[in-house]
mmCIF file of C-alpha atoms in Angstrom:
data_model
loop_
_atom_site.group_PDB
_atom_site.id
_atom_site.type_symbol
_atom_site.label_atom_id
_atom_site.label_comp_id
_atom_site.label_asym_id
_atom_site.label_seq_id
_atom_site.Cartn_x
_atom_site.Cartn_y
_atom_site.Cartn_z
ATOM 1 C CA MET E 16 -35.499 -84.785 -44.319
ATOM 2 C CA SER E 17 -34.128 -81.234 -43.868
ATOM 3 C CA THR E 18 -36.535 -78.759 -42.243
ATOM 4 C CA THR E 19 -37.153 -75.175 -43.373
ATOM 5 C CA TYR E 20 -34.730 -74.012 -40.605
ATOM 6 C CA ASP E 21 -31.978 -76.271 -41.938
ATOM 7 C CA LYS E 22 -32.508 -74.998 -45.518
ATOM 8 C CA ILE E 23 -32.306 -71.395 -44.247
ATOM 9 C CA LYS E 24 -29.083 -72.201 -42.430
ATOM 10 C CA GLU E 25 -27.564 -73.747 -45.572
ATOM 11 C CA ILE E 26 -28.370 -70.712 -47.678
ATOM 12 C CA GLU E 27 -27.122 -68.277 -45.019
ATOM 13 C CA THR E 28 -23.843 -70.241 -44.824
ATOM 14 C CA GLU E 29 -23.415 -70.224 -48.610
ATOM 15 C CA MET E 30 -24.171 -66.420 -48.768
ATOM 16 C CA ALA E 31 -21.541 -65.818 -46.010
ATOM 17 C CA ARG E 32 -18.964 -67.910 -48.071
ATOM 18 C CA THR E 33 -19.710 -66.133 -51.368
ATOM 19 C CA GLN E 34 -17.657 -63.019 -52.198
ATOM 20 C CA LYS E 35 -19.722 -59.912 -53.182
ATOM 21 C CA ASN E 36 -18.735 -58.809 -56.633
ATOM 22 C CA LYS E 37 -20.201 -58.363 -60.176
ATOM 23 C CA ALA E 38 -19.513 -61.972 -61.144
ATOM 24 C CA THR E 39 -21.396 -63.409 -58.106
ATOM 25 C CA ALA E 40 -24.294 -60.883 -58.152
ATOM 26 C CA TYR E 41 -26.590 -63.306 -60.114
ATOM 27 C CA HIS E 42 -25.866 -66.182 -57.744
ATOM 28 C CA LEU E 43 -26.439 -63.981 -54.609
ATOM 29 C CA GLY E 44 -29.736 -62.633 -56.094
ATOM 30 C CA THR E 45 -30.974 -66.228 -56.548
ATOM 31 C CA LEU E 46 -29.899 -67.173 -53.033
ATOM 32 C CA LYS E 47 -31.603 -64.075 -51.481
ATOM 33 C CA ALA E 48 -34.837 -64.923 -53.384
ATOM 34 C CA LYS E 49 -34.707 -68.488 -52.107
ATOM 35 C CA LEU E 50 -34.106 -67.312 -48.538
ATOM 36 C CA ALA E 51 -37.060 -64.884 -48.744
ATOM 37 C CA LYS E 52 -39.393 -67.690 -49.940
ATOM 38 C CA LEU E 53 -38.290 -69.998 -47.099
ATOM 39 C CA ARG E 54 -38.730 -67.209 -44.539
ATOM 40 C CA ARG E 55 -42.260 -66.602 -45.845
ATOM 41 C CA GLU E 56 -43.162 -70.144 -44.699
ATOM 42 C CA LEU E 57 -41.994 -69.241 -41.135
ATOM 43 C CA ILE E 58 -43.941 -65.992 -41.026
ATOM 44 C CA ALA E 59 -47.154 -67.519 -42.382
ATOM 45 C CA PRO E 60 -49.219 -69.134 -39.611
ATOM 46 C CA PRO E 61 -49.467 -72.941 -39.885
ATOM 47 C CA LYS E 62 -52.496 -74.012 -42.007
ATOM 48 C CA SER E 63 -53.542 -76.941 -39.782
ATOM 49 C CA GLY E 64 -56.328 -76.413 -37.297
ATOM 50 C CA GLY E 65 -56.285 -77.288 -33.607
ATOM 51 C CA GLY E 66 -55.798 -74.952 -30.648
ATOM 52 C CA GLY E 67 -52.393 -74.390 -29.240
ATOM 53 C CA GLY E 68 -51.096 -72.973 -25.978
ATOM 54 C CA GLU E 69 -51.922 -69.614 -24.394
ATOM 55 C CA GLY E 70 -53.246 -66.828 -26.572
ATOM 56 C CA PHE E 71 -50.858 -64.135 -27.831
ATOM 57 C CA ASP E 72 -52.900 -61.875 -30.009
ATOM 58 C CA VAL E 73 -54.887 -59.249 -28.283
ATOM 59 C CA ALA E 74 -58.095 -57.468 -29.274
ATOM 60 C CA GLY E 75 -57.259 -53.924 -30.504
ATOM 61 C CA THR E 76 -58.343 -51.006 -28.408
ATOM 62 C CA GLY E 77 -57.638 -47.269 -28.772
ATOM 63 C CA VAL E 78 -56.398 -45.435 -31.824
ATOM 64 C CA ALA E 79 -52.929 -46.959 -32.033
ATOM 65 C CA ARG E 80 -50.913 -49.871 -30.746
ATOM 66 C CA VAL E 81 -47.364 -49.666 -29.343
ATOM 67 C CA GLY E 82 -45.449 -52.907 -28.824
ATOM 68 C CA PHE E 83 -42.616 -53.217 -26.334
ATOM 69 C CA VAL E 84 -39.964 -55.565 -27.797
ATOM 70 C CA GLY E 85 -36.693 -56.398 -26.236
ATOM 71 C CA PHE E 86 -34.550 -59.045 -24.617
ATOM 72 C CA PRO E 87 -35.704 -60.641 -21.329
ATOM 73 C CA SER E 88 -35.139 -58.503 -18.211
ATOM 74 C CA VAL E 89 -34.273 -55.149 -19.764
ATOM 75 C CA GLY E 90 -37.078 -53.430 -17.886
ATOM 76 C CA LYS E 91 -39.972 -53.656 -20.367
ATOM 77 C CA SER E 92 -42.457 -54.728 -17.695
ATOM 78 C CA THR E 93 -41.370 -52.039 -15.253
ATOM 79 C CA LEU E 94 -41.586 -49.368 -17.926
ATOM 80 C CA MET E 95 -45.076 -50.535 -19.006
ATOM 81 C CA SER E 96 -46.336 -50.690 -15.370
ATOM 82 C CA LYS E 97 -45.164 -47.149 -14.747
ATOM 83 C CA LEU E 98 -46.583 -45.800 -17.976
ATOM 84 C CA THR E 99 -50.005 -47.505 -17.878
ATOM 85 C CA GLY E 100 -50.575 -48.797 -14.361
ATOM 86 C CA THR E 101 -51.009 -52.252 -15.794
ATOM 87 C CA PHE E 102 -49.193 -54.868 -13.812
ATOM 88 C CA SER E 103 -46.931 -57.150 -15.898
ATOM 89 C CA GLU E 104 -44.886 -59.515 -13.734
ATOM 90 C CA VAL E 105 -41.527 -57.876 -13.002
ATOM 91 C CA SER E 106 -38.402 -59.772 -12.098
ATOM 92 C CA GLU E 107 -34.629 -59.903 -12.559
ATOM 93 C CA ILE E 108 -35.003 -63.427 -13.925
ATOM 94 C CA GLU E 109 -35.058 -63.917 -17.714
ATOM 95 C CA PHE E 110 -38.447 -64.828 -19.360
ATOM 96 C CA THR E 111 -40.844 -63.569 -16.727
ATOM 97 C CA THR E 112 -43.489 -62.360 -19.231
ATOM 98 C CA LEU E 113 -44.740 -65.410 -21.111
ATOM 99 C CA THR E 114 -47.810 -63.998 -22.824
ATOM 100 C CA THR E 115 -48.714 -60.635 -24.347
ATOM 101 C CA VAL E 116 -49.839 -58.209 -21.585
ATOM 102 C CA PRO E 117 -52.032 -55.390 -22.811
ATOM 103 C CA GLY E 118 -52.448 -52.032 -21.164
ATOM 104 C CA VAL E 119 -53.885 -48.598 -22.163
ATOM 105 C CA LEU E 120 -52.052 -45.323 -21.979
ATOM 106 C CA HIS E 121 -54.072 -42.097 -22.041
ATOM 107 C CA TYR E 122 -52.005 -39.318 -23.634
ATOM 108 C CA LYS E 123 -53.207 -35.988 -25.109
ATOM 109 C CA GLY E 124 -56.772 -37.258 -25.034
ATOM 110 C CA ALA E 125 -55.931 -40.357 -27.103
ATOM 111 C CA LYS E 126 -56.261 -44.008 -25.949
ATOM 112 C CA ILE E 127 -53.170 -45.837 -26.972
ATOM 113 C CA GLN E 128 -52.855 -49.598 -26.530
ATOM 114 C CA ILE E 129 -49.506 -50.754 -25.073
ATOM 115 C CA LEU E 130 -48.415 -54.393 -25.500
ATOM 116 C CA ASP E 131 -45.669 -55.920 -23.383
ATOM 117 C CA LEU E 132 -44.453 -58.719 -25.714
ATOM 118 C CA PRO E 133 -42.560 -61.701 -24.273
ATOM 119 C CA GLY E 134 -38.768 -61.282 -24.284
ATOM 120 C CA ILE E 135 -37.329 -61.792 -27.732
ATOM 121 C CA ILE E 136 -34.234 -63.916 -27.964
ATOM 122 C CA GLU E 137 -31.705 -64.579 -30.691
ATOM 123 C CA GLY E 138 -33.251 -67.132 -33.077
ATOM 124 C CA ALA E 139 -36.839 -65.880 -32.645
ATOM 125 C CA LYS E 140 -37.145 -65.878 -36.467
ATOM 126 C CA ASP E 141 -36.382 -69.640 -36.413
ATOM 127 C CA GLY E 142 -39.279 -70.268 -34.022
ATOM 128 C CA LYS E 143 -37.128 -70.509 -30.914
ATOM 129 C CA GLY E 144 -38.609 -69.503 -27.618
ATOM 130 C CA ARG E 145 -42.004 -68.134 -28.521
ATOM 131 C CA GLY E 146 -40.495 -65.810 -31.059
ATOM 132 C CA ARG E 147 -42.779 -66.641 -33.952
ATOM 133 C CA GLN E 148 -45.970 -65.578 -31.987
ATOM 134 C CA VAL E 149 -44.187 -62.481 -30.580
ATOM 135 C CA ILE E 150 -43.257 -61.369 -34.035
ATOM 136 C CA ALA E 151 -46.809 -62.031 -35.396
ATOM 137 C CA VAL E 152 -48.143 -59.592 -32.784
ATOM 138 C CA ALA E 153 -45.286 -57.122 -33.393
ATOM 139 C CA ARG E 154 -46.316 -56.927 -37.090
ATOM 140 C CA THR E 155 -49.734 -55.440 -36.047
ATOM 141 C CA CYS E 156 -48.211 -52.587 -34.065
ATOM 142 C CA SER E 157 -48.401 -48.934 -35.150
ATOM 143 C CA LEU E 158 -45.008 -48.281 -33.364
ATOM 144 C CA ILE E 159 -42.387 -50.455 -31.792
ATOM 145 C CA PHE E 160 -40.452 -49.539 -28.647
ATOM 146 C CA LEU E 161 -37.238 -51.551 -28.679
ATOM 147 C CA VAL E 162 -36.272 -51.582 -25.019
ATOM 148 C CA LEU E 163 -32.543 -52.034 -24.571
ATOM 149 C CA ASP E 164 -30.247 -52.219 -21.614
ATOM 150 C CA VAL E 165 -28.101 -49.105 -21.768
ATOM 151 C CA LEU E 166 -25.009 -51.056 -20.679
ATOM 152 C CA LYS E 167 -25.242 -53.302 -23.779
ATOM 153 C CA PRO E 168 -27.449 -51.460 -26.258
ATOM 154 C CA LEU E 169 -25.710 -51.878 -29.615
ATOM 155 C CA THR E 170 -25.191 -55.633 -29.411
ATOM 156 C CA HIS E 171 -28.845 -56.244 -28.481
ATOM 157 C CA LYS E 172 -30.012 -53.606 -30.995
ATOM 158 C CA ALA E 173 -28.243 -55.312 -33.923
ATOM 159 C CA ILE E 174 -29.614 -58.775 -32.908
ATOM 160 C CA ILE E 175 -33.279 -57.590 -32.579
ATOM 161 C CA GLU E 176 -33.032 -55.582 -35.870
ATOM 162 C CA ARG E 177 -31.740 -58.748 -37.614
ATOM 163 C CA GLU E 178 -34.532 -60.857 -36.178
ATOM 164 C CA MET E 179 -37.147 -58.249 -37.277
ATOM 165 C CA GLU E 180 -35.686 -57.902 -40.785
ATOM 166 C CA ALA E 181 -35.803 -61.738 -41.213
ATOM 167 C CA VAL E 182 -39.531 -61.843 -40.594
ATOM 168 C CA GLY E 183 -40.480 -59.014 -42.831
ATOM 169 C CA ILE E 184 -40.625 -56.118 -40.298
ATOM 170 C CA ARG E 185 -38.720 -53.043 -41.603
ATOM 171 C CA LEU E 186 -37.969 -50.579 -38.851
ATOM 172 C CA ASN E 187 -37.869 -46.833 -39.595
ATOM 173 C CA LYS E 188 -37.846 -47.390 -43.317
ATOM 174 C CA GLN E 189 -40.141 -46.346 -46.206
ATOM 175 C CA PRO E 190 -41.434 -48.839 -48.781
ATOM 176 C CA PRO E 191 -39.044 -48.752 -51.819
ATOM 177 C CA ASN E 192 -40.335 -46.764 -54.816
ATOM 178 C CA ILE E 193 -40.690 -49.792 -57.068
ATOM 179 C CA VAL E 194 -43.705 -50.602 -59.215
ATOM 180 C CA PHE E 195 -44.012 -54.366 -59.973
ATOM 181 C CA ARG E 196 -46.727 -55.822 -62.124
ATOM 182 C CA LYS E 197 -47.033 -59.444 -63.290
ATOM 183 C CA LYS E 198 -48.198 -60.074 -66.910
ATOM 184 C CA ASP E 199 -49.269 -63.107 -68.933
ATOM 185 C CA LYS E 200 -46.724 -62.606 -71.700
ATOM 186 C CA GLY E 201 -44.119 -60.220 -73.028
ATOM 187 C CA GLY E 202 -41.108 -61.085 -70.942
ATOM 188 C CA ILE E 203 -39.381 -59.009 -68.264
ATOM 189 C CA ASN E 204 -39.467 -55.264 -68.954
ATOM 190 C CA MET E 205 -37.275 -53.230 -66.593
ATOM 191 C CA THR E 206 -37.217 -49.452 -66.556
ATOM 192 C CA SER E 207 -35.513 -47.061 -64.147
ATOM 193 C CA THR E 208 -35.786 -43.320 -63.628
ATOM 194 C CA VAL E 209 -32.506 -43.067 -61.586
ATOM 195 C CA PRO E 210 -29.011 -44.614 -62.098
ATOM 196 C CA LEU E 211 -28.834 -48.093 -60.585
ATOM 197 C CA THR E 212 -25.718 -49.074 -58.531
ATOM 198 C CA HIS E 213 -27.010 -52.321 -56.963
ATOM 199 C CA LEU E 214 -29.140 -53.938 -59.662
ATOM 200 C CA ASP E 215 -28.749 -54.840 -63.342
ATOM 201 C CA SER E 216 -30.958 -56.841 -65.638
ATOM 202 C CA ASP E 217 -29.100 -60.124 -64.939
ATOM 203 C CA VAL E 218 -29.678 -59.867 -61.194
ATOM 204 C CA VAL E 219 -33.346 -58.987 -61.685
ATOM 205 C CA ARG E 220 -33.773 -61.958 -64.045
ATOM 206 C CA SER E 221 -32.124 -64.265 -61.508
ATOM 207 C CA VAL E 222 -34.687 -63.154 -58.862
ATOM 208 C CA MET E 223 -37.578 -63.461 -61.259
ATOM 209 C CA SER E 224 -36.531 -66.975 -62.371
ATOM 210 C CA GLU E 225 -36.408 -68.112 -58.709
ATOM 211 C CA TYR E 226 -39.978 -66.866 -58.305
ATOM 212 C CA ARG E 227 -40.874 -68.510 -61.672
ATOM 213 C CA ILE E 228 -42.029 -65.173 -63.085
ATOM 214 C CA SER E 229 -41.415 -65.030 -66.807
ATOM 215 C CA SER E 230 -43.344 -61.825 -67.683
ATOM 216 C CA ALA E 231 -43.556 -58.634 -65.581
ATOM 217 C CA ASP E 232 -43.155 -54.861 -65.752
ATOM 218 C CA ILE E 233 -40.690 -53.491 -63.213
ATOM 219 C CA SER E 234 -40.318 -49.704 -62.807
ATOM 220 C CA LEU E 235 -37.479 -48.705 -60.472
ATOM 221 C CA ARG E 236 -37.845 -45.114 -59.228
ATOM 222 C CA CYS E 237 -35.137 -45.381 -56.602
ATOM 223 C CA ASP E 238 -31.630 -46.851 -56.429
ATOM 224 C CA ALA E 239 -33.019 -50.216 -55.165
ATOM 225 C CA THR E 240 -31.110 -53.177 -53.787
ATOM 226 C CA VAL E 241 -31.853 -56.830 -54.398
ATOM 227 C CA ASP E 242 -33.454 -57.090 -50.950
ATOM 228 C CA GLU E 243 -35.834 -54.180 -51.698
ATOM 229 C CA LEU E 244 -36.829 -55.781 -55.009
ATOM 230 C CA ILE E 245 -37.536 -59.114 -53.205
ATOM 231 C CA ASP E 246 -39.583 -57.134 -50.545
ATOM 232 C CA VAL E 247 -41.813 -55.715 -53.282
ATOM 233 C CA ILE E 248 -42.303 -59.106 -54.943
ATOM 234 C CA GLU E 249 -43.071 -60.815 -51.655
ATOM 235 C CA GLY E 250 -45.600 -58.055 -50.809
ATOM 236 C CA ASN E 251 -45.862 -59.098 -47.141
ATOM 237 C CA ARG E 252 -43.457 -56.606 -45.535
ATOM 238 C CA VAL E 253 -44.595 -54.136 -42.869
ATOM 239 C CA TYR E 254 -42.923 -50.812 -42.394
ATOM 240 C CA ILE E 255 -43.125 -49.739 -38.736
ATOM 241 C CA PRO E 256 -41.590 -46.706 -36.990
ATOM 242 C CA ALA E 257 -39.409 -47.679 -34.011
ATOM 243 C CA VAL E 258 -38.023 -45.896 -30.977
ATOM 244 C CA TYR E 259 -34.946 -47.303 -29.164
ATOM 245 C CA VAL E 260 -35.743 -46.943 -25.419
ATOM 246 C CA LEU E 261 -32.394 -47.162 -23.610
ATOM 247 C CA ASN E 262 -33.345 -48.136 -20.112
ATOM 248 C CA LYS E 263 -31.349 -48.045 -16.782
ATOM 249 C CA ILE E 264 -29.555 -44.688 -17.381
ATOM 250 C CA ASP E 265 -29.202 -44.375 -13.604
ATOM 251 C CA GLN E 266 -26.250 -46.774 -13.964
ATOM 252 C CA ILE E 267 -24.144 -44.633 -16.333
ATOM 253 C CA SER E 268 -22.262 -41.362 -16.316
ATOM 254 C CA ILE E 269 -23.243 -38.016 -17.878
ATOM 255 C CA GLU E 270 -20.528 -38.348 -20.559
ATOM 256 C CA GLU E 271 -21.901 -41.743 -21.532
ATOM 257 C CA LEU E 272 -25.462 -40.288 -21.692
ATOM 258 C CA ASP E 273 -24.237 -37.554 -24.170
ATOM 259 C CA LEU E 274 -22.944 -40.344 -26.462
ATOM 260 C CA ILE E 275 -26.229 -42.236 -26.258
ATOM 261 C CA TYR E 276 -28.163 -39.138 -27.422
ATOM 262 C CA LYS E 277 -26.197 -39.446 -30.716
ATOM 263 C CA ILE E 278 -27.897 -42.778 -31.586
ATOM 264 C CA PRO E 279 -30.735 -42.052 -34.084
ATOM 265 C CA HIS E 280 -34.260 -42.651 -32.876
ATOM 266 C CA ALA E 281 -33.037 -43.273 -29.287
ATOM 267 C CA VAL E 282 -34.502 -42.027 -26.037
ATOM 268 C CA PRO E 283 -32.654 -42.781 -22.784
ATOM 269 C CA VAL E 284 -34.917 -43.417 -19.720
ATOM 270 C CA SER E 285 -34.849 -44.958 -16.263
ATOM 271 C CA ALA E 286 -38.035 -46.958 -15.752
ATOM 272 C CA HIS E 287 -37.254 -47.595 -12.102
ATOM 273 C CA HIS E 288 -36.834 -43.833 -11.260
ATOM 274 C CA GLU E 289 -39.303 -42.623 -13.975
ATOM 275 C CA TRP E 290 -36.626 -40.393 -15.576
ATOM 276 C CA ASN E 291 -37.230 -38.767 -18.953
ATOM 277 C CA PHE E 292 -40.769 -40.218 -19.485
ATOM 278 C CA ASP E 293 -41.917 -36.809 -20.847
ATOM 279 C CA GLU E 294 -39.604 -36.952 -23.821
ATOM 280 C CA LEU E 295 -40.435 -40.643 -24.476
ATOM 281 C CA LEU E 296 -44.183 -39.894 -24.635
ATOM 282 C CA GLU E 297 -43.613 -36.778 -26.799
ATOM 283 C CA ILE E 298 -41.564 -38.831 -29.333
ATOM 284 C CA MET E 299 -44.146 -41.611 -29.174
ATOM 285 C CA TRP E 300 -46.820 -39.113 -30.210
ATOM 286 C CA GLU E 301 -44.667 -37.723 -32.978
ATOM 287 C CA TYR E 302 -43.883 -41.191 -34.445
ATOM 288 C CA LEU E 303 -47.521 -42.393 -34.223
ATOM 289 C CA ASN E 304 -48.398 -39.406 -36.479
ATOM 290 C CA LEU E 305 -51.774 -38.658 -34.934
ATOM 291 C CA ALA E 306 -54.024 -35.555 -35.060
ATOM 292 C CA ARG E 307 -56.592 -34.401 -32.450
ATOM 293 C CA ILE E 308 -59.784 -32.938 -33.759
ATOM 294 C CA TYR E 309 -62.153 -31.250 -31.276
ATOM 295 C CA THR E 310 -65.953 -31.338 -31.690
ATOM 296 C CA LYS E 311 -68.216 -28.302 -31.227
ATOM 297 C CA PRO E 312 -71.939 -28.951 -30.812
ATOM 298 C CA LYS E 313 -74.069 -26.205 -32.269
ATOM 299 C CA GLY E 314 -74.423 -23.177 -29.936
ATOM 300 C CA GLN E 315 -72.007 -24.616 -27.393
ATOM 301 C CA LEU E 316 -68.282 -24.274 -26.593
ATOM 302 C CA PRO E 317 -65.828 -26.781 -28.115
ATOM 303 C CA ASP E 318 -65.253 -29.983 -26.115
ATOM 304 C CA TYR E 319 -61.499 -30.116 -25.420
ATOM 305 C CA SER E 320 -61.681 -33.062 -23.022
ATOM 306 C CA ALA E 321 -62.340 -35.842 -25.580
ATOM 307 C CA PRO E 322 -60.833 -35.169 -28.946
ATOM 308 C CA VAL E 323 -61.502 -37.429 -31.980
ATOM 309 C CA VAL E 324 -58.021 -38.853 -32.778
ATOM 310 C CA LEU E 325 -57.191 -39.549 -36.402
ATOM 311 C CA LYS E 326 -54.106 -40.747 -38.327
ATOM 312 C CA LYS E 327 -52.532 -37.668 -40.048
ATOM 313 C CA ASP E 328 -52.875 -39.308 -43.496
ATOM 314 C CA LYS E 329 -56.637 -39.810 -42.968
ATOM 315 C CA THR E 330 -57.959 -36.497 -41.664
ATOM 316 C CA SER E 331 -60.697 -35.548 -44.156
ATOM 317 C CA ILE E 332 -64.099 -34.505 -42.913
ATOM 318 C CA THR E 333 -65.388 -37.887 -44.151
ATOM 319 C CA ASP E 334 -62.869 -39.765 -41.969
ATOM 320 C CA PHE E 335 -63.752 -37.497 -39.036
ATOM 321 C CA CYS E 336 -67.523 -38.235 -39.434
ATOM 322 C CA ASN E 337 -66.989 -41.993 -39.878
ATOM 323 C CA SER E 338 -64.849 -42.273 -36.725
ATOM 324 C CA ILE E 339 -67.768 -40.791 -34.705
ATOM 325 C CA HIS E 340 -70.600 -42.630 -36.405
ATOM 326 C CA LYS E 341 -71.113 -44.090 -39.864
ATOM 327 C CA GLY E 342 -74.595 -42.552 -40.157
ATOM 328 C CA ILE E 343 -73.491 -38.892 -39.860
ATOM 329 C CA LEU E 344 -72.564 -38.603 -43.579
ATOM 330 C CA LYS E 345 -76.132 -39.411 -44.703
ATOM 331 C CA GLU E 346 -77.431 -36.261 -43.081
ATOM 332 C CA PHE E 347 -74.273 -34.108 -43.704
ATOM 333 C CA SER E 348 -74.736 -30.728 -45.283
ATOM 334 C CA HIS E 349 -71.361 -29.009 -44.513
ATOM 335 C CA ALA E 350 -68.930 -28.468 -41.714
ATOM 336 C CA LEU E 351 -67.645 -25.306 -39.919
ATOM 337 C CA VAL E 352 -63.981 -25.468 -39.042
ATOM 338 C CA TRP E 353 -61.805 -23.323 -36.832
ATOM 339 C CA GLY E 354 -58.012 -23.842 -36.802
ATOM 340 C CA ASN E 355 -54.898 -24.008 -38.912
ATOM 341 C CA SER E 356 -56.408 -25.850 -41.796
ATOM 342 C CA VAL E 357 -58.625 -22.918 -42.823
ATOM 343 C CA LYS E 358 -58.108 -19.211 -43.670
ATOM 344 C CA HIS E 359 -61.166 -17.899 -41.935
ATOM 345 C CA ALA E 360 -62.692 -18.695 -38.566
ATOM 346 C CA PRO E 361 -65.125 -20.402 -38.960
ATOM 347 C CA GLN E 362 -64.885 -21.609 -42.568
ATOM 348 C CA LYS E 363 -67.587 -23.620 -44.315
ATOM 349 C CA VAL E 364 -66.046 -26.798 -45.847
ATOM 350 C CA GLY E 365 -67.147 -29.968 -47.587
ATOM 351 C CA LYS E 366 -66.469 -33.699 -47.041
ATOM 352 C CA ASP E 367 -63.018 -33.715 -48.664
ATOM 353 C CA HIS E 368 -61.434 -30.919 -46.557
ATOM 354 C CA ALA E 369 -58.276 -32.084 -44.774
ATOM 355 C CA LEU E 370 -58.095 -31.248 -41.109
ATOM 356 C CA VAL E 371 -54.901 -30.679 -39.095
ATOM 357 C CA ASP E 372 -54.002 -31.251 -35.423
ATOM 358 C CA GLU E 373 -56.186 -29.348 -32.907
ATOM 359 C CA ASP E 374 -58.774 -28.121 -35.437
ATOM 360 C CA VAL E 375 -62.334 -27.558 -34.071
ATOM 361 C CA VAL E 376 -65.195 -28.876 -36.178
ATOM 362 C CA SER E 377 -68.969 -28.345 -36.066
ATOM 363 C CA ILE E 378 -71.046 -30.565 -38.317
ATOM 364 C CA VAL E 379 -74.115 -28.983 -39.910
ATOM 365 C CA LYS E 380 -76.918 -31.477 -40.890
ATOM 366 C CA LYS E 381 -79.328 -31.129 -43.817
ATOM 367 C CA ASN E 382 -82.595 -29.429 -43.030
#
């Protein structure tokens, strides 16, 4: 009996054999949908009970989680040890790190959890090595550092990106602007607000029939591909920002370094010599999209030593209060805010006011 891996291999082989043109678009759409359904079985954890092996997942601490992903022996453990002071076994031998090693990095007043994930190898998406567990933890990260050896960055980069794509992790991408809604009857209704160059109604129907969906409303607000449509139907994709950390720059020339700076989302470093850590941390902060809000107790100076760190898309006064204590809102009257989010200093604001980075807030309770 063929396993899920065998079925995936068969479909991948057939897709590689099939020429891409208008006549084969329907067939390719069906194959891609079949492939996505099989891959979903690999991503989903096994239903059966029973404990297994050493634990991978780690309790979350801090405001964000950064995962270090990369091939064995590219310097992930060294980089993490230097950044956090956490010791993860370092060696020139492949596969030194066998379980997830957590550490905490304090930066700009924020506690950021750093995870050194075991070395990813080609075939991780097929459950080789311990790839499946590694990828399950990688899906929970706020940011992924892809640590690459600067002497072979592009080959490793392509392999890891392919492995990540296969298990539903989309790096440095936004969710496609597609609205998909299943119905009980009425057939497939497809509308688009932009010209479509990758999809037509036949291809969409081929994907729908593979998912056994006979009635649905599909509104395409971008020039979507078949893969993006499948991503929306599957609904289990995660969109994570990623930084390519090109390690071991002490082994290359200045000219080569100039070329490396042209790779998008890349930061060259030397973990061993601690070169260029400042830029790496600054870019990490930028990609995590965090805002620091300082508290000011009544009649005292603001406390700049311990900011309340919020995600930039959740910076209302309500979010700020809840991150300190859930009970504050019950006694909340108004807040006084100093900073770039207000016109006056201080300004009286309500619960829905959106704060920005480095605002100072004083909460006033009801009498």
